[in-house]
JSON list of C-alpha atoms in Angstrom, two decimals:
[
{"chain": "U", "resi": 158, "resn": "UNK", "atom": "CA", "xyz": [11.17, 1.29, -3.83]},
{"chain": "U", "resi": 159, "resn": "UNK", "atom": "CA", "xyz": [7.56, 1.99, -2.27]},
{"chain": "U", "resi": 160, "resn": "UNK", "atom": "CA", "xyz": [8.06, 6.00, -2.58]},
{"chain": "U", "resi": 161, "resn": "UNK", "atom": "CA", "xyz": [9.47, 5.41, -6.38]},
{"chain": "U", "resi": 162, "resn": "UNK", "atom": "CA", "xyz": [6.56, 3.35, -6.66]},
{"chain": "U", "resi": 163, "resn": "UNK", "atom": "CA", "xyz": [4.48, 6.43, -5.49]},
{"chain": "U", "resi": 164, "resn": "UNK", "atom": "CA", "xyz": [5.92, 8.68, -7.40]},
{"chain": "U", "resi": 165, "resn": "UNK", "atom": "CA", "xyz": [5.86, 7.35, -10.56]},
{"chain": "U", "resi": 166, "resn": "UNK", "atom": "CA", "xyz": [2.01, 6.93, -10.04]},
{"chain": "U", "resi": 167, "resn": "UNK", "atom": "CA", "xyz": [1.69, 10.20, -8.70]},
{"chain": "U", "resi": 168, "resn": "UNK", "atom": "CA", "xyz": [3.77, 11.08, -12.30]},
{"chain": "U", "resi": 169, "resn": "UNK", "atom": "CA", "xyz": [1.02, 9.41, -14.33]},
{"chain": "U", "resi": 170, "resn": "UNK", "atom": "CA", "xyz": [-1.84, 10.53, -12.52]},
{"chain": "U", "resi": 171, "resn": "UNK", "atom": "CA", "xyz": [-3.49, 8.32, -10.03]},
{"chain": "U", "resi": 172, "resn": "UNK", "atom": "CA", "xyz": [-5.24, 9.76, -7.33]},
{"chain": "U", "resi": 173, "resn": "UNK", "atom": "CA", "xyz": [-4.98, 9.63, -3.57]},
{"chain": "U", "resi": 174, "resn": "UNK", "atom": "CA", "xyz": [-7.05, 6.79, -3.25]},
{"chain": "U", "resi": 175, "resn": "UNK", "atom": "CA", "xyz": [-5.01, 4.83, -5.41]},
{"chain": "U", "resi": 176, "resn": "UNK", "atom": "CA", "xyz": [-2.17, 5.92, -3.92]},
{"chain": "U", "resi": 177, "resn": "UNK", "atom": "CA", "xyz": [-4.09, 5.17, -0.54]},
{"chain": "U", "resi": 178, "resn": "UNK", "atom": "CA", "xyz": [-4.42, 1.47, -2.20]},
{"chain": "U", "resi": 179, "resn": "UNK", "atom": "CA", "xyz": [-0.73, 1.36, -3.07]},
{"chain": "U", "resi": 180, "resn": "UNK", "atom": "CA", "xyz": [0.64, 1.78, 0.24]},
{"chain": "U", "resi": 181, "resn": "UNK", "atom": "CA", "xyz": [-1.53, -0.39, 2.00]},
{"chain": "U", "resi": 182, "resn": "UNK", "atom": "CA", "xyz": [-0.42, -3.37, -0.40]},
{"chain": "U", "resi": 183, "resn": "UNK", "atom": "CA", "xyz": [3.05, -1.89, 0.00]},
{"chain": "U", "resi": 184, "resn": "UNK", "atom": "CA", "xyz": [3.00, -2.32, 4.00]},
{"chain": "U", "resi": 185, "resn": "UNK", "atom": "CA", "xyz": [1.66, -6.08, 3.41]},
{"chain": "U", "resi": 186, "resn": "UNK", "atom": "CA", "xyz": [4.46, -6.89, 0.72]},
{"chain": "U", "resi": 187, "resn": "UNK", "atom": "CA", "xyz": [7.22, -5.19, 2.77]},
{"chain": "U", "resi": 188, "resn": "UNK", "atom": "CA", "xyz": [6.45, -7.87, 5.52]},
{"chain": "U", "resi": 189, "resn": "UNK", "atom": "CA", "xyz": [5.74, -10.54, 3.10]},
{"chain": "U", "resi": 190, "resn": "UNK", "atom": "CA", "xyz": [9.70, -9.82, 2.59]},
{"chain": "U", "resi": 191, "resn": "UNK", "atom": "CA", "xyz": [10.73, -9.22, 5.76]},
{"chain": "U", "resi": 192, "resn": "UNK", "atom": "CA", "xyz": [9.61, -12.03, 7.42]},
{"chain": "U", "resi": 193, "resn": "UNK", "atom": "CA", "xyz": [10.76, -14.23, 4.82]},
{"chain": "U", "resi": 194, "resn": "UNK", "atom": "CA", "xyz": [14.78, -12.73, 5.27]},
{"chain": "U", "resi": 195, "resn": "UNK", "atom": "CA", "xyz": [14.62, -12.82, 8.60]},
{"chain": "U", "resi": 196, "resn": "UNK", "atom": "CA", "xyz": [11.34, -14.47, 10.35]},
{"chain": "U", "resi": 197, "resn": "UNK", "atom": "CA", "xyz": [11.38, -12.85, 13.93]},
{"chain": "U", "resi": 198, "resn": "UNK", "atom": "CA", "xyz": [8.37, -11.57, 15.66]},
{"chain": "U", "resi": 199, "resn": "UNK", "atom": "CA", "xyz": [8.37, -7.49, 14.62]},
{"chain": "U", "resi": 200, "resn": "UNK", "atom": "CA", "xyz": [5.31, -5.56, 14.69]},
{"chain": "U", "resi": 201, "resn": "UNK", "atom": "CA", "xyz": [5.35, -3.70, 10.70]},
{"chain": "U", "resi": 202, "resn": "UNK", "atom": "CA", "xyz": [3.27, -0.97, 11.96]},
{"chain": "U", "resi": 203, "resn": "UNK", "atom": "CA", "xyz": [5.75, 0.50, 14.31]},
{"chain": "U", "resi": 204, "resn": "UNK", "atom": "CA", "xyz": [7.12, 3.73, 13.00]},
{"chain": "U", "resi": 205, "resn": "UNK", "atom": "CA", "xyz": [10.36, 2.17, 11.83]},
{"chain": "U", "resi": 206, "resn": "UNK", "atom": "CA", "xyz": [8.74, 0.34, 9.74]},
{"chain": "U", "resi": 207, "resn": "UNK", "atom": "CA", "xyz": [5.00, 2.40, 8.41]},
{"chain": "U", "resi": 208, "resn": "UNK", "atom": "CA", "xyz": [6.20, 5.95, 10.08]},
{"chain": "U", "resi": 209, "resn": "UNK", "atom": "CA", "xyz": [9.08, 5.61, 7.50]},
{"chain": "U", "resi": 210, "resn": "UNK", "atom": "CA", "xyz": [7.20, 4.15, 4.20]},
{"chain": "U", "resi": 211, "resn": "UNK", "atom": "CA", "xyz": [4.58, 6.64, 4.56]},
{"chain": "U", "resi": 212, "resn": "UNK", "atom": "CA", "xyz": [6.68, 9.77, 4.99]},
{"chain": "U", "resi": 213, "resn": "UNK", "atom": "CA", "xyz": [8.81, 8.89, 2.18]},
{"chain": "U", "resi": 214, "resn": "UNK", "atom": "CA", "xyz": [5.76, 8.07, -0.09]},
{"chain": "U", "resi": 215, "resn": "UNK", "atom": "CA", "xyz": [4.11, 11.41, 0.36]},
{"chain": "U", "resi": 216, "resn": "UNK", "atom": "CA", "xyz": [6.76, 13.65, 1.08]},
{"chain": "U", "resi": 217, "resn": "UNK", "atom": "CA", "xyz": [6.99, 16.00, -1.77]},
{"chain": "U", "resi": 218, "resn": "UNK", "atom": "CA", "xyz": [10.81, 16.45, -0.18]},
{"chain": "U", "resi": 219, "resn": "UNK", "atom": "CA", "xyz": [11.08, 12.48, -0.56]},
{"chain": "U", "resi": 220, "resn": "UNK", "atom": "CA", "xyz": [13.80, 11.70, -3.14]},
{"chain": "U", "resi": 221, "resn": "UNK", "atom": "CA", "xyz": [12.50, 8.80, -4.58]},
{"chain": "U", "resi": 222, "resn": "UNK", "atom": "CA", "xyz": [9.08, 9.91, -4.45]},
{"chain": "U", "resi": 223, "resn": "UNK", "atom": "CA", "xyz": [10.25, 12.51, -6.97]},
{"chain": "U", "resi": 224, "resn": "UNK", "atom": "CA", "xyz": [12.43, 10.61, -9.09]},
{"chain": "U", "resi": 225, "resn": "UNK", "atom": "CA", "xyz": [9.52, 7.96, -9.61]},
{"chain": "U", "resi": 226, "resn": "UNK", "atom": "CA", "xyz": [7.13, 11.19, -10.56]},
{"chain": "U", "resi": 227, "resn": "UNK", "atom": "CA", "xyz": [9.77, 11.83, -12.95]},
{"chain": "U", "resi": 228, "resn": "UNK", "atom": "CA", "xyz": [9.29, 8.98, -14.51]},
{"chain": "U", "resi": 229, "resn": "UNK", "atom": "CA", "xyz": [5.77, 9.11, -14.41]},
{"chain": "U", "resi": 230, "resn": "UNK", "atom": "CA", "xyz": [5.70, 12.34, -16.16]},
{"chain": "U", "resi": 231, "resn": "UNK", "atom": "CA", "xyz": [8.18, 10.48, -19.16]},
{"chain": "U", "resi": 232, "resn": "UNK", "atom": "CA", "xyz": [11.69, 11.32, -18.03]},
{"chain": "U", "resi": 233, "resn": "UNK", "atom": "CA", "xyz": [13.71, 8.39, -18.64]},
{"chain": "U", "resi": 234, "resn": "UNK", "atom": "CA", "xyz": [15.96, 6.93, -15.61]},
{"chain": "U", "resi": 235, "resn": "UNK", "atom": "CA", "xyz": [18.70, 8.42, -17.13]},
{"chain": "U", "resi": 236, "resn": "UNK", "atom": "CA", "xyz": [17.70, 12.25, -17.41]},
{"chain": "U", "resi": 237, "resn": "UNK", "atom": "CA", "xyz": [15.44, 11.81, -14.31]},
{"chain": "U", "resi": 238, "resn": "UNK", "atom": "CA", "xyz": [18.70, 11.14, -12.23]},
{"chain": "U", "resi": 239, "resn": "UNK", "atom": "CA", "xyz": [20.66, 13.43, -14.02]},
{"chain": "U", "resi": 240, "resn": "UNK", "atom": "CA", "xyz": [18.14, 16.28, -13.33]},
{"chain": "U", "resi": 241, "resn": "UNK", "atom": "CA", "xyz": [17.42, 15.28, -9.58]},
{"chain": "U", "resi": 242, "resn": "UNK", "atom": "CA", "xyz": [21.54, 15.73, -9.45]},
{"chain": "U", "resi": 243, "resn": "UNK", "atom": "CA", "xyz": [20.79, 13.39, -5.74]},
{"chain": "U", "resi": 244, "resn": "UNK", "atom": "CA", "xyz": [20.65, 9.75, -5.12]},
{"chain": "U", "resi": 245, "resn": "UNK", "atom": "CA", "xyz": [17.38, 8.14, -4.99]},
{"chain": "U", "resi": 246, "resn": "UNK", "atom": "CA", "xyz": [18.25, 5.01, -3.13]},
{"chain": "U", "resi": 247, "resn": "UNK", "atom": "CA", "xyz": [15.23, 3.51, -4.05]},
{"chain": "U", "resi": 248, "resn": "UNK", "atom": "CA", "xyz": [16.30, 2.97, -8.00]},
{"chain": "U", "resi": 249, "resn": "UNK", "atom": "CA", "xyz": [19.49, 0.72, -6.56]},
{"chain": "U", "resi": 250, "resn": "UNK", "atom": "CA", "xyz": [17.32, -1.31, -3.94]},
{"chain": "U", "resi": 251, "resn": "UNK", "atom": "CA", "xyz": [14.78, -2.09, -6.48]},
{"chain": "U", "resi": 252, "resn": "UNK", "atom": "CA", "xyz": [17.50, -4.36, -8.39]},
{"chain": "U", "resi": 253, "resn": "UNK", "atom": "CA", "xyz": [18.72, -5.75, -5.10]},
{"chain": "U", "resi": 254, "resn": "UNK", "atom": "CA", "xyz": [15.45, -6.70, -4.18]},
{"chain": "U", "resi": 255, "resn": "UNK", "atom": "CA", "xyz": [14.85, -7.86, -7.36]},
{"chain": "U", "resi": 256, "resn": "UNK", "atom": "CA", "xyz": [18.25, -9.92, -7.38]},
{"chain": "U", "resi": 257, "resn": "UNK", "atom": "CA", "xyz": [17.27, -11.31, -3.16]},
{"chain": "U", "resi": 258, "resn": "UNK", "atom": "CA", "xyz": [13.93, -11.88, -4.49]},
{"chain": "U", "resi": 259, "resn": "UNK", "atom": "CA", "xyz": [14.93, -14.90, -7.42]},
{"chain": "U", "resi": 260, "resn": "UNK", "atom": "CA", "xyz": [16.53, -16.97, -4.52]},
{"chain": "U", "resi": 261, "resn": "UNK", "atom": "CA", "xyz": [13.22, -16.19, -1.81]},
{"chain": "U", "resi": 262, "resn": "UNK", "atom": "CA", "xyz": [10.26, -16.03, -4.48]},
{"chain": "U", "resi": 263, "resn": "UNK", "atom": "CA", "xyz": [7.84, -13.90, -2.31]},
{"chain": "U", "resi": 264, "resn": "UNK", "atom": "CA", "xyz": [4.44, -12.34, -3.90]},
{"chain": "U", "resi": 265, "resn": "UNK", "atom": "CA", "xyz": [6.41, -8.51, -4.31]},
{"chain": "U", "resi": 266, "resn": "UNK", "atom": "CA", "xyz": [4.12, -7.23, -7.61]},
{"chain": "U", "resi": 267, "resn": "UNK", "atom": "CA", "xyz": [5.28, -3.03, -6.10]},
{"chain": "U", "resi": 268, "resn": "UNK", "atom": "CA", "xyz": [8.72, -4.42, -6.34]},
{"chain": "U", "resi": 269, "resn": "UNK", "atom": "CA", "xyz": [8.29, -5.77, -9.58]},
{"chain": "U", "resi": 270, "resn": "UNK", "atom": "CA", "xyz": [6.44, -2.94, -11.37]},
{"chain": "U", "resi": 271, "resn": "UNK", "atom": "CA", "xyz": [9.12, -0.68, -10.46]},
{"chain": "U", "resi": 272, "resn": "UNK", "atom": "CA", "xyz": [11.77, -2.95, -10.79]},
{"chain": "U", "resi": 273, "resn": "UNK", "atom": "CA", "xyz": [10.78, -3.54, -14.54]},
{"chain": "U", "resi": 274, "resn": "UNK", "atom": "CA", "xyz": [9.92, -0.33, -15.06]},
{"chain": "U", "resi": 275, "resn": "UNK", "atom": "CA", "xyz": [13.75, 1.03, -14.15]},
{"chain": "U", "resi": 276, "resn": "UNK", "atom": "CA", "xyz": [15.62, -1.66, -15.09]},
{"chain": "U", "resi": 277, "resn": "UNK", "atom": "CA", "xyz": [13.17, -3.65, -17.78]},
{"chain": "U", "resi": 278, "resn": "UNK", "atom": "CA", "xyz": [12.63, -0.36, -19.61]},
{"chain": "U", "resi": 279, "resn": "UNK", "atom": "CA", "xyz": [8.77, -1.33, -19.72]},
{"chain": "U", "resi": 280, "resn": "UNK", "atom": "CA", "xyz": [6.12, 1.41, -19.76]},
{"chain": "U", "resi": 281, "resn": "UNK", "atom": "CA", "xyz": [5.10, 3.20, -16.25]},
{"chain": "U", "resi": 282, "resn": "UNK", "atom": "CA", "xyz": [1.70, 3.63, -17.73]},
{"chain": "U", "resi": 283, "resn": "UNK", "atom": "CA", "xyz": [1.24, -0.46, -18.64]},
{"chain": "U", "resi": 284, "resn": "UNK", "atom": "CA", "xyz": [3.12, -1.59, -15.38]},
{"chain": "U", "resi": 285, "resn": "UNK", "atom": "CA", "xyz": [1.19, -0.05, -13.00]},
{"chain": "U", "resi": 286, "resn": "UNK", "atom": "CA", "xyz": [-1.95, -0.96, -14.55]},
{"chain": "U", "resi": 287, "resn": "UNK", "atom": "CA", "xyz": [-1.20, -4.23, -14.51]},
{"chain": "U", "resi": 288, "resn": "UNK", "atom": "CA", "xyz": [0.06, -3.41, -10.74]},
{"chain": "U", "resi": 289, "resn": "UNK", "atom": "CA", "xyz": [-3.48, -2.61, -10.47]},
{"chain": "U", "resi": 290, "resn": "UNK", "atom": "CA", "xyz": [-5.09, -5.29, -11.04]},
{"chain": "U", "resi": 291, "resn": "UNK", "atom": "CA", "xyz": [-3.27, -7.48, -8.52]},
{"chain": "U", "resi": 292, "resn": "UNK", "atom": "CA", "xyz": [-3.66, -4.85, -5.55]},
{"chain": "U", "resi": 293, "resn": "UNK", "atom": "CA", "xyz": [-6.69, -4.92, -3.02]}
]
């Protein structure tokens, strides 16, 4: 979801500072989440955990980091998966999340962007400046 999230910024344009911005927050909402599934004592900045989120948010081999620049550039879900002709797991966990997430009501504003963006049909461009605004 993170690396979609990345891409699709990466598609409209933002920088590497705001893409610096985006994975911090995305670090501090993936435990936000984590803890509230399953609340066990894990350190989120072992390599399991921020190894994993960065590779796969700056990878330009990163599946989901290229589908979500896909659809920052304007491909729609549909021709950006039909072009990619892979799975980008990342477009499926954003609904589960999304689904998980009405029962737990955690702060996930990443998950949200890119869940409305895929699912919502809402514009890349709008949701992630809105995103924007809530990240620090």
């Amino acid at each position: 979801i993170y690396a979609v999230a990345s891409g699709i910024c990466h598609g409209i344009g933002y920088g590497d500072n705001f893409q610096a911005v985006l994975i911090s927050n995305a670090i501090r909402e993936i435990k936000r989440f984590v803890d509230a599934v399953h609340p066990i004592n894990r350190d989120i900045m072992e390599s399991a955990y921020l190894g994993d989120l960065l590779v796969t948010a700056y990878s330009q081999f990163s599946r989901n980091r290229t589908f979500g620049n896909m659809v920052g550039k304007g491909y729609t879900v549909k021709s950006a998966q039909l072009e990619m002709n892979m799975i980008a797991e990342g477009y499926y966990a954003a609904k589960c999340m999304h689904i998980k997430n009405l029962e737990l009501s955690v702060d996930m504003p990443i998950c949200k962007a890119v869940h409305n963006i895929l699912y919502e049909n809402r514009s890349p461009q709008i949701e992630m400046k809105l995103l924007a605004e809530k990240l620090n």
